[in-house]
XYZ file of C-alpha atoms in Angstrom:
717
model
C 18.403 20.488 89.294
C 16.743 23.379 91.207
C 17.446 24.465 95.111
C 16.142 22.291 97.442
C 12.832 23.512 98.938
C 10.901 23.332 101.965
C 10.105 19.600 103.364
C 7.072 18.214 101.699
C 4.237 16.885 104.312
C 0.496 17.076 104.877
C -0.116 14.829 101.759
C -2.455 11.933 102.032
C -2.437 9.922 98.870
C -3.417 5.962 98.405
C -0.788 3.472 97.550
C 2.635 4.936 99.190
C 3.317 1.652 101.304
C 1.713 3.492 104.512
C 4.301 5.867 104.981
C 3.340 8.973 106.790
C 2.623 12.129 105.440
C 5.124 14.294 106.944
C 8.765 13.166 105.420
C 12.214 13.579 107.173
C 13.730 14.259 104.238
C 14.137 17.665 102.647
C 12.768 17.820 99.431
C 13.762 19.961 95.918
C 12.855 19.632 91.781
C 14.703 18.314 89.163
C 14.317 19.312 85.131
C 15.288 16.972 81.978
C 14.416 17.926 78.433
C 14.486 15.569 75.216
C 15.916 17.138 72.333
C 15.837 16.530 68.648
C 18.956 14.415 66.723
C 19.794 17.629 65.047
C 18.668 21.350 64.307
C 17.861 20.366 61.124
C 15.088 17.565 62.895
C 13.078 20.294 64.562
C 11.633 23.108 62.526
C 8.939 24.617 64.552
C 6.367 26.590 63.010
C 5.211 29.780 64.427
C 2.017 29.360 66.181
C -0.324 30.688 64.036
C 0.874 28.371 61.062
C -0.398 25.279 62.938
C -3.575 23.704 61.462
C -3.965 20.621 63.873
C -4.049 17.390 62.146
C -6.983 15.460 64.070
C -5.859 11.805 64.432
C -8.237 9.038 64.761
C -8.509 7.703 68.172
C -6.635 4.292 68.457
C -7.230 1.927 71.215
C -5.945 1.683 74.600
C -5.457 -0.300 77.342
C -7.302 -0.010 80.446
C -4.324 0.298 83.396
C -4.877 -0.411 86.983
C -6.766 3.019 87.516
C -7.978 3.836 84.062
C -9.435 3.143 80.811
C -10.388 4.781 77.408
C -13.966 5.704 77.048
C -14.860 6.081 73.354
C -18.163 6.579 71.374
C -19.853 6.856 68.047
C -19.492 10.771 66.822
C -23.173 12.179 66.363
C -23.881 14.606 63.280
C -24.310 18.234 64.279
C -23.020 17.668 67.788
C -20.751 20.425 68.972
C -19.944 18.759 72.505
C -20.538 15.393 74.745
C -21.819 14.998 78.017
C -19.697 12.106 80.304
C -21.282 10.099 82.726
C -19.138 7.138 84.681
C -20.682 4.946 87.485
C -20.357 2.089 89.346
C -23.353 0.667 88.400
C -25.672 0.373 84.766
C -28.826 2.194 86.731
C -26.139 5.165 87.266
C -27.435 5.885 90.541
C -24.413 7.379 91.943
C -21.282 8.750 89.806
C -17.302 8.560 89.735
C -16.116 11.688 91.001
C -16.205 14.449 88.302
C -17.630 12.280 85.764
C -20.976 13.283 86.056
C -22.115 15.713 83.032
C -18.717 15.901 82.798
C -18.595 18.390 79.376
C -15.323 17.030 77.455
C -15.642 19.097 74.047
C -16.370 17.899 70.574
C -14.059 14.666 70.854
C -15.258 10.794 70.518
C -12.967 9.499 73.583
C -11.596 10.292 77.095
C -9.230 8.360 79.509
C -11.338 8.273 82.582
C -8.711 8.176 85.711
C -8.632 7.992 89.091
C -10.081 4.835 89.379
C -10.071 1.505 91.316
C -8.175 -1.716 90.224
C -10.238 -4.957 88.944
C -13.767 -2.828 88.859
C -16.329 -2.719 86.317
C -17.566 0.900 85.215
C -20.335 1.974 82.974
C -20.192 4.634 80.960
C -22.674 6.759 78.439
C -22.593 10.215 77.005
C -25.375 13.003 75.782
C -24.458 15.094 72.709
C -25.547 18.560 72.753
C -25.846 21.234 70.491
C -26.602 25.322 70.563
C -29.868 24.184 71.732
C -28.667 22.011 74.173
C -28.371 18.328 74.880
C -29.773 15.235 73.235
C -30.593 11.600 74.783
C -28.426 9.479 76.199
C -26.447 7.015 74.496
C -26.177 3.276 75.303
C -24.193 2.164 78.139
C -21.222 0.883 77.696
C -18.677 -0.922 79.915
C -15.100 -1.164 80.624
C -12.943 -2.970 83.413
C -9.812 -1.616 84.997
C -6.761 -4.047 85.336
C -7.317 -6.068 88.432
C -3.866 -7.074 89.746
C -1.896 -5.250 92.187
C 1.208 -3.462 91.617
C 2.648 0.053 90.414
C 0.023 2.233 89.546
C 0.593 5.346 87.845
C -2.148 8.011 88.101
C -2.578 10.460 85.308
C -3.820 14.080 85.561
C -4.366 15.621 82.207
C -4.028 19.236 82.149
C -6.266 21.577 79.839
C -3.607 21.909 77.448
C -5.006 18.199 76.777
C -8.146 18.213 77.720
C -8.652 21.334 75.231
C -7.157 20.033 72.451
C -8.719 19.088 69.487
C -6.403 16.068 69.538
C -7.410 15.277 73.151
C -8.810 11.691 72.900
C -5.601 10.071 70.924
C -3.246 12.411 73.118
C -4.794 10.521 76.372
C -4.934 6.907 74.436
C -1.116 7.487 73.368
C -0.329 8.187 77.490
C -2.700 5.612 78.666
C -0.817 2.792 76.381
C 2.569 4.414 77.656
C 1.391 3.745 81.345
C 0.041 0.603 80.824
C 3.741 -0.822 79.881
C 4.972 0.371 83.166
C 1.924 -0.967 85.130
C 2.635 -4.515 83.199
C 6.508 -4.605 84.006
C 6.864 -3.859 87.492
C 4.848 -4.974 90.645
C 5.929 -2.277 93.720
C 2.398 -1.391 95.418
C 2.992 2.185 95.135
C 0.769 5.097 93.331
C 2.890 7.801 91.216
C 0.851 11.218 90.300
C 2.010 12.782 87.123
C 0.720 15.706 85.781
C 0.882 15.351 81.789
C 0.731 18.646 79.584
C 0.851 19.453 75.597
C 2.341 22.994 75.644
C 5.142 25.332 74.484
C 6.445 26.435 77.643
C 7.505 24.405 80.785
C 4.923 24.377 83.944
C 5.850 27.891 85.565
C 5.165 29.664 81.746
C 8.684 29.768 80.701
C 9.007 28.725 77.054
C 10.442 25.546 76.215
C 14.398 25.696 75.556
C 14.923 25.487 71.604
C 15.133 22.330 70.292
C 13.329 20.533 73.494
C 10.452 18.175 72.313
C 9.678 17.204 75.604
C 10.582 17.722 78.899
C 9.671 16.979 82.683
C 10.227 18.277 86.251
C 10.217 15.946 89.126
C 10.453 15.869 93.313
C 13.823 14.813 94.531
C 14.336 13.860 98.086
C 18.247 14.677 99.705
C 18.527 11.147 101.700
C 21.806 10.696 103.685
C 24.077 7.882 101.748
C 23.737 4.861 104.275
C 20.357 5.692 104.602
C 19.132 5.282 100.809
C 21.856 2.249 100.242
C 20.676 -0.072 103.074
C 16.976 0.876 101.802
C 18.101 -0.683 98.348
C 19.562 -3.760 99.361
C 16.943 -4.393 101.689
C 14.397 -3.774 98.342
C 16.333 -6.257 96.331
C 14.072 -9.218 95.034
C 14.797 -9.539 91.716
C 17.967 -10.955 89.878
C 19.001 -7.876 88.475
C 18.918 -6.361 91.977
C 21.113 -9.698 93.519
C 24.141 -9.288 90.809
C 23.763 -4.961 91.106
C 23.610 -4.850 95.086
C 26.772 -7.100 95.191
C 28.798 -4.473 93.049
C 27.625 -1.246 95.290
C 30.164 1.299 95.855
C 31.895 0.123 99.526
C 32.586 3.670 100.409
C 30.462 6.601 100.006
C 30.693 8.384 96.676
C 28.045 11.448 98.329
C 27.029 12.427 101.345
C 23.704 11.988 100.270
C 21.930 10.538 97.198
C 18.958 11.753 95.876
C 16.302 9.956 94.430
C 12.753 10.838 92.612
C 10.124 10.718 95.213
C 8.599 7.916 93.687
C 11.788 6.162 93.421
C 12.356 6.512 97.135
C 8.840 5.279 97.672
C 9.643 2.044 95.731
C 12.200 0.996 98.413
C 9.858 1.992 101.171
C 11.096 5.506 102.617
C 8.940 8.032 103.175
C 9.101 10.350 99.992
C 5.501 11.538 99.346
C 5.114 13.489 96.518
C 5.497 17.465 96.421
C 4.869 19.209 93.309
C 2.196 21.558 92.547
C 1.270 21.979 89.073
C 3.605 25.227 88.220
C 6.303 22.829 89.024
C 7.107 24.455 92.760
C 7.992 22.091 95.622
C 6.230 22.113 98.931
C 3.878 21.285 101.347
C 0.613 19.799 99.314
C 2.113 19.509 96.031
C -0.041 16.675 94.848
C 2.238 14.944 91.998
C 5.508 12.920 91.837
C 6.072 15.151 88.561
C 4.825 16.707 85.333
C 5.458 15.389 81.749
C 5.311 18.399 79.203
C 4.843 17.390 75.631
C 6.001 20.524 73.279
C 2.540 21.199 71.109
C 4.995 23.022 67.927
C 6.999 19.838 67.842
C 5.610 17.332 64.858
C 4.371 14.533 67.059
C 2.317 11.576 66.118
C -0.085 9.969 68.597
C -0.893 6.737 66.838
C 1.867 4.044 65.264
C 3.498 3.137 62.889
C 5.430 6.545 63.200
C 5.745 7.951 59.602
C 9.070 9.665 58.572
C 9.124 13.159 60.025
C 6.775 12.827 62.992
C 8.211 12.459 66.160
C 6.850 9.093 68.328
C 4.720 10.994 71.089
C 4.445 7.862 73.522
C 8.486 7.024 73.239
C 8.922 10.785 74.459
C 6.048 10.080 76.987
C 7.772 7.249 78.640
C 11.407 8.669 78.151
C 9.965 11.779 80.322
C 8.325 8.893 82.605
C 11.576 7.548 83.328
C 12.724 10.886 84.425
C 9.856 11.335 87.089
C 10.286 8.149 88.352
C 13.950 7.548 88.793
C 16.221 7.835 85.839
C 18.699 10.784 85.747
C 22.577 11.643 86.410
C 23.432 14.265 88.733
C 25.992 15.461 86.035
C 24.987 18.641 84.479
C 23.114 20.052 87.533
C 24.189 22.143 90.416
C 25.355 19.985 93.652
C 27.804 16.582 93.904
C 24.824 14.395 95.939
C 24.903 11.520 93.052
C 21.638 10.319 91.635
C 20.783 6.276 92.154
C 21.597 5.790 88.858
C 25.065 7.108 88.988
C 25.643 4.073 91.602
C 26.048 2.121 88.231
C 28.314 3.944 85.966
C 31.466 2.668 84.770
C 34.248 3.279 82.376
C 36.152 -0.226 82.283
C 35.814 -3.424 84.381
C 36.251 -2.589 88.446
C 36.631 1.310 87.511
C 34.042 3.514 88.191
C 33.233 7.086 86.295
C 30.705 9.399 87.517
C 32.350 11.906 85.617
C 31.463 14.309 82.038
C 35.046 12.875 80.740
C 35.949 10.055 79.066
C 33.747 6.765 78.641
C 30.814 6.042 80.702
C 28.382 2.918 80.733
C 25.494 1.334 82.698
C 26.552 -1.699 84.231
C 25.155 -4.135 86.787
C 28.289 -6.449 87.273
C 31.200 -3.937 88.284
C 31.636 -2.829 85.031
C 32.350 -6.273 83.215
C 29.351 -6.424 80.867
C 28.170 -2.959 79.501
C 24.535 -2.517 78.858
C 24.404 0.635 77.046
C 26.668 3.782 77.190
C 25.828 6.881 78.722
C 25.517 10.240 76.819
C 28.529 12.328 77.245
C 27.427 15.280 74.770
C 26.681 18.310 77.079
C 24.328 19.089 74.184
C 21.915 16.210 75.842
C 21.299 15.204 79.469
C 24.257 13.012 80.858
C 21.521 10.535 82.850
C 20.456 9.669 78.873
C 22.095 6.808 76.914
C 24.622 7.756 73.832
C 22.734 8.512 70.203
C 24.239 7.382 67.197
C 23.415 9.249 64.087
C 19.743 9.049 62.502
C 18.322 6.599 62.016
C 19.390 5.010 65.154
C 20.123 1.215 65.135
C 18.911 1.330 68.780
C 16.542 3.872 69.129
C 16.071 3.137 72.898
C 13.413 4.924 74.904
C 15.955 6.956 76.948
C 18.237 7.864 74.127
C 19.961 11.933 74.549
C 18.228 12.497 71.002
C 15.382 11.729 69.163
C 14.954 10.550 65.652
C 11.694 11.151 63.629
C 10.025 8.092 61.806
C 11.329 5.678 65.027
C 9.628 4.172 68.160
C 10.570 2.266 70.863
C 8.876 1.182 74.412
C 10.611 0.131 77.582
C 10.789 -3.144 78.173
C 11.598 -5.582 80.948
C 15.342 -6.479 79.319
C 15.501 -3.139 77.911
C 18.341 -0.937 79.194
C 15.718 1.592 80.503
C 14.202 -1.342 82.217
C 16.816 -2.778 84.005
C 17.952 0.345 85.301
C 14.397 1.503 86.873
C 15.051 -2.398 88.224
C 18.183 -2.093 90.185
C 17.612 1.314 91.476
C 14.689 -0.158 93.446
C 11.573 -0.841 91.072
C 10.643 -4.615 90.886
C 10.614 -6.066 87.529
C 7.419 -8.519 87.435
C 9.349 -11.570 88.125
C 9.470 -15.380 86.918
C 6.282 -17.151 86.710
C 3.877 -18.446 89.435
C 2.861 -21.823 88.487
C 0.953 -24.759 90.361
C 0.103 -27.909 89.378
C -3.465 -29.356 90.003
C -4.561 -32.787 90.293
C -5.138 -34.586 86.956
C -8.898 -35.227 85.874
C -10.553 -37.560 83.179
C -7.690 -40.303 84.321
C -8.641 -43.290 81.377
C -6.449 -46.540 81.300
C -4.346 -44.577 78.540
C -5.241 -41.093 78.788
C -5.228 -38.203 81.374
C -5.919 -34.582 81.673
C -2.727 -32.685 83.092
C -4.229 -29.439 85.236
C -2.293 -26.363 86.545
C -2.639 -22.731 87.194
C 0.253 -19.966 86.065
C 0.442 -16.751 86.722
C 2.776 -15.039 84.096
C 4.426 -12.139 86.607
C 3.601 -9.424 83.755
C 5.711 -10.995 81.171
C 4.832 -12.927 78.208
C 5.327 -17.138 79.300
C 5.564 -20.390 78.075
C 4.049 -23.279 79.925
C 4.197 -27.228 79.648
C 3.764 -30.085 81.650
C 6.411 -32.636 82.181
C 5.343 -36.294 82.807
C 6.492 -39.524 83.017
C 6.594 -42.904 85.401
C 9.487 -41.361 87.564
C 10.621 -37.618 88.670
C 12.617 -37.938 85.528
C 9.489 -37.321 83.917
C 11.075 -37.641 79.939
C 7.954 -36.462 77.989
C 6.407 -32.990 77.676
C 3.143 -31.330 76.373
C 3.301 -28.670 73.939
C 3.822 -25.140 74.788
C 1.247 -22.698 75.572
C 1.840 -18.970 75.988
C 0.477 -16.557 78.354
C 0.478 -12.693 79.590
C -0.350 -10.544 82.245
C -0.419 -10.797 85.920
C -3.659 -12.886 86.635
C -3.703 -16.182 87.057
C -4.809 -18.571 84.428
C -6.030 -22.009 84.445
C -3.940 -24.719 81.996
C -4.628 -27.730 80.847
C -3.370 -30.674 78.332
C -4.460 -34.137 77.400
C -2.339 -36.883 77.363
C -2.580 -40.190 75.475
C -0.595 -43.309 75.101
C -0.322 -44.182 78.448
C -0.194 -47.780 80.166
C -2.868 -49.089 82.078
C -2.107 -49.670 85.693
C 0.291 -47.457 86.078
C 1.441 -44.435 88.483
C 2.414 -41.318 86.101
C 4.028 -38.005 87.791
C 3.601 -34.884 86.708
C 4.594 -31.343 86.886
C 4.012 -27.598 85.247
C 7.049 -25.488 84.226
C 6.715 -21.909 83.242
C 9.412 -20.141 81.684
C 9.488 -16.149 80.553
C 12.196 -13.540 80.622
C 12.489 -13.491 84.413
C 13.598 -17.348 84.845
C 11.648 -20.710 85.113
C 9.679 -22.130 87.452
C 8.759 -25.549 88.417
C 5.126 -26.531 89.882
C 5.298 -29.351 92.532
C 5.257 -33.075 91.421
C 1.897 -34.820 91.833
C 0.799 -38.446 90.687
C -2.433 -40.227 89.302
C -2.588 -43.981 88.454
C -4.161 -45.063 85.346
C -7.057 -47.836 85.766
C -6.954 -51.251 84.303
C -7.661 -52.185 80.857
C -11.533 -52.389 81.089
C -13.815 -52.018 83.805
C -16.903 -50.110 85.253
C -17.815 -47.166 83.580
C -16.432 -43.509 84.955
C -18.622 -40.576 84.862
C -18.930 -36.898 85.654
C -21.941 -34.548 85.812
C -21.271 -31.338 84.658
C -23.135 -28.047 84.534
C -26.539 -27.809 82.692
C -26.153 -24.848 80.005
C -28.806 -23.586 77.853
C -30.962 -23.224 80.625
C -34.302 -21.736 79.431
C -37.976 -21.568 80.804
C -38.928 -24.985 79.497
C -35.773 -26.545 78.444
C -32.342 -27.301 79.049
C -29.100 -29.080 78.111
C -27.874 -31.712 80.578
C -24.028 -32.226 80.398
C -21.297 -34.933 81.564
C -18.498 -37.004 80.529
C -18.001 -40.731 80.464
C -14.858 -43.165 80.192
C -16.722 -46.867 78.886
C -13.420 -48.371 80.239
C -12.924 -50.279 77.360
C -16.515 -51.887 77.151
C -19.165 -51.256 75.503
C -21.639 -48.857 77.532
C -24.873 -47.493 78.085
C -25.396 -43.779 79.451
C -28.111 -41.397 80.027
C -29.234 -38.574 81.997
C -31.797 -39.345 85.376
C -33.637 -35.739 85.859
C -36.575 -34.623 87.713
C -37.614 -31.990 90.602
C -36.240 -34.213 93.250
C -33.264 -36.465 93.912
C -35.757 -39.103 93.068
C -35.416 -37.679 89.533
C -38.604 -39.546 87.721
C -37.040 -39.121 84.074
C -34.283 -40.178 82.514
C -33.142 -39.043 78.386
C -32.800 -41.463 75.878
C -29.733 -43.955 76.187
C -26.886 -43.924 73.884
C -24.144 -46.396 73.549
C -20.323 -45.209 73.906
C -16.907 -47.584 73.655
C -13.379 -47.038 74.006
C -10.956 -46.448 77.002
C -11.298 -42.135 77.174
C -13.219 -39.577 78.601
C -15.977 -38.513 76.294
C -18.567 -35.738 76.721
C -22.048 -36.461 76.782
C -24.915 -34.069 76.437
C -28.964 -34.048 76.153
C -30.966 -32.021 75.280
C -34.777 -32.102 77.648
C -37.983 -30.463 77.571
C -41.412 -29.659 78.747
C -39.849 -28.403 82.207
C -41.898 -25.767 83.991
C -40.689 -22.370 84.364
C -39.137 -21.045 87.367
C -38.710 -24.830 89.071
C -35.236 -26.297 90.422
C -34.350 -29.352 88.913
C -31.869 -32.430 89.779
C -30.185 -34.569 87.585
C -27.235 -36.666 87.072
C -25.595 -39.184 84.413
C -25.581 -42.814 84.871
C -23.439 -45.761 83.007
C -23.456 -49.036 82.653
C -21.180 -51.717 81.221
C -20.678 -55.486 81.921
C -18.818 -54.524 84.726
C -21.030 -52.356 86.476
C -23.231 -49.093 86.701
C -21.807 -46.017 88.279
C -23.687 -42.578 88.627
C -22.539 -39.333 88.690
C -23.015 -36.487 91.221
C -26.408 -34.995 91.905
C -26.413 -31.405 90.168
C -29.102 -28.752 89.837
C -30.386 -25.994 87.862
C -33.596 -23.731 87.659
C -35.524 -22.664 84.623
C -36.171 -19.201 84.048
C -39.544 -17.426 84.418
C -42.120 -17.595 81.602
C -41.192 -14.390 79.891
C -38.297 -11.991 80.406
C -35.469 -10.144 79.454
C -33.574 -11.808 76.498
C -30.779 -14.171 77.197
C -27.458 -13.512 74.841
C -24.016 -14.818 74.263
C -20.940 -13.555 72.208
C -19.788 -16.101 70.471
C -16.255 -16.454 68.580
C -16.528 -15.098 64.562
C -15.778 -17.440 61.944
C -14.564 -17.410 58.499
C -12.524 -14.233 58.710
C -11.244 -13.292 55.497
C -9.344 -10.067 54.504
C -12.730 -7.820 54.021
C -15.164 -10.077 55.713
C -16.353 -12.014 58.935
C -19.437 -14.412 59.965
C -20.355 -13.034 63.414
C -21.727 -15.732 65.807
C -23.881 -15.621 69.278
C -26.630 -17.454 71.139
C -29.903 -16.095 71.892
C -33.111 -16.703 74.188
C -35.767 -14.426 73.221
C -37.223 -15.500 77.079
C -41.085 -15.689 75.457
C -41.386 -12.272 73.939
C -40.771 -11.292 70.196
C -36.969 -10.154 70.226
C -34.763 -7.989 67.804
C -31.497 -9.396 67.838
C -28.804 -7.778 66.024
C -24.916 -7.411 66.163
C -22.488 -4.059 66.915
C -19.072 -4.672 65.320
C -16.375 -1.744 64.853
C -12.878 -1.221 65.488
C -13.262 0.032 68.958
C -15.916 -0.722 71.745
C -17.713 2.228 70.492
C -18.536 -0.554 67.430
C -20.660 2.100 65.163
C -21.994 -0.332 62.578
C -24.791 -2.997 63.399
C -26.108 -5.712 61.159
C -29.421 -6.076 60.001
C -32.079 -6.914 62.723
C -33.698 -10.149 62.844
C -36.778 -11.080 65.050
C -37.323 -14.362 67.087
C -39.381 -15.420 69.685
C -40.332 -18.671 71.671
C -38.695 -19.927 74.860
C -35.364 -21.874 73.531
C -31.663 -20.959 72.030
C -30.817 -20.556 68.867
C -27.679 -19.512 67.228
C -27.795 -16.270 65.440
C -25.018 -15.581 62.817
C -24.659 -12.314 60.689
C -22.071 -12.206 57.777
C -20.202 -8.636 57.622
C -17.894 -7.359 54.731
C -16.037 -3.908 53.270
C -13.628 -4.556 56.438
C -9.913 -3.679 56.357
C -6.816 -5.937 56.465
C -4.820 -6.310 58.884
C -7.048 -4.408 61.905
C -8.921 -5.726 65.071
C -12.630 -5.257 65.135
C -14.798 -5.567 68.343
C -18.041 -7.049 68.342
C -20.968 -7.899 70.332
C -24.751 -9.747 70.165
C -27.792 -6.909 71.125
C -31.562 -8.359 72.106
C -34.260 -6.026 72.548
C -37.697 -7.187 73.858
C -40.395 -5.382 75.833
C -38.738 -5.979 78.842
C -35.489 -4.553 77.641
C -32.302 -4.830 76.486
C -29.413 -6.798 76.823
C -25.819 -6.872 75.572
C -23.354 -10.132 75.208
C -19.689 -9.617 75.871
C -17.256 -7.984 73.818
C -15.560 -10.218 71.393
C -12.733 -9.626 68.927
C -11.178 -10.951 65.579
C -8.211 -9.598 63.368
C -8.598 -9.808 59.534
C -5.450 -11.321 58.116
């Protein structure tokens, strides 16, 4: 730990929980290195002996503030100019992304963006004679949820590297893990480097494959402990806080700037790009990967290579809060030291004897701390390679092994109890039942997995003891999903109770109890008018559902330009006691006209009318209308792509783009279509690779313009 520097202030960055720019606490810096497991693990060549091996750009998920832009390689290009905008007309540009020269690479992580926003991007290849034409416009959407944001900045040691795209994609994959795990509404600023020197220009220590520098703050003991207690939100927090020291272990505690903000303290970023700390420093920390180390930026990691993502996650852990005071100057402990034990009821914050991480007073040993002075005392104890538990935070790294931070990993639990809030139990809601018939119904609800893989099911029965359950369904992410399940075998004229239940590693949540009552075994039909689909210039498909309610039922649609309708579809006969989908195609309509329609059903018990709905036909001619549908016939090396097209009155050329990224790279043969109705478009593709995820979309062009279907994926077996 370096000496304490001047107080940080005059910083205006987003996502700091509303704290003021000037901190009342004194700021300093801490450093850390990750080392190879043995001297034999790291044989660094001279710089002039290295021939960079360019790795293919693998997919990288969008985060709350970034996405991976990729494009096709253009023969003869010596570089590319990148534009990013919030609209497809490019009437304005995202700051710093107008004709940005990204060099001769085919991918770039775009950073500094807003959550839940769709962005449009395009590139222009250039040669020695100047720039060429623009590529097609591509889109990407940042993660829409609120929570932790890690804002990455890539210095020139990355952006100027031939492997820049692969390095940036790897870093984005690491960041996405943290953003999915923690819900703290703060933004953490990290500068990423790929070099043989520390930020101040000094060589990285022998044997170090990665290192980090981070801002720390000197916080009075009671101030930090009170803030940590107040921030407790998870079951881990409640257990750990109950076992915090009753007496002070040091006059102060020195959390990282990011960790301080996680517990609502005023600890803004304060680090400059050279690793110094002071007023106006924009970063919480700096992560450096040793460019001389044999890193691999994609997985699986082969023997002889270090996993770059694991090393990156290790140093992110250090920047955002992990680490011990042991091995550094000063006696003020770090937050992690609050949970260091040698046995049940006996703390150990020394470098002698056994130390392990525990959140229940030392009763349960989650992981042993490193006590080898050749490594960092804040890291985990490492065994010989290959390690049985190659945790991210192991003091010494092995080649050929990978690992990630997870909600239940020692790193995830430790970050949770020092102030970060793991995405918790699922949030579930029970909604009203639909399609209730004499012997069946559809149960409905919503679930927010809260960042963890979550299984949900409905409980139902004639009492609040329920007794029956639907099949489990699985959801992930931080957004709310609709959940439904059809149930059968019910009794007529009976009231049923039901609720939604969700379970993940954070625990189990129950939705509120709701009821529905099944109707009698026979009676008037039950009908619902659903939205029209395949609406074209002169045609459309009308949709609804009907339960014949145990009696032979005649069903049809009324439609017209007013609620007097005037026109009907051909009647159909339905029987049974369950809700059935019902549709009818209509034609001979007028372009650019609003139509009303409703479903009508009649049986011996009476006639029922669905609610009135409307749709408006398209103009006589215009842009083609396309939809990308799921792929079928997926085999090891082939698949069938599907979509739908309305040429919209003009001769239209249609095809599919496909490839292993959203840059696609391959197209199917072009088909020519004309007319004003929807039709299915298919194309068979071959020469695929096994166990590979492919992206695809339908593309159609007529004299008015081009339209792209949404991106879909499939994975070959």
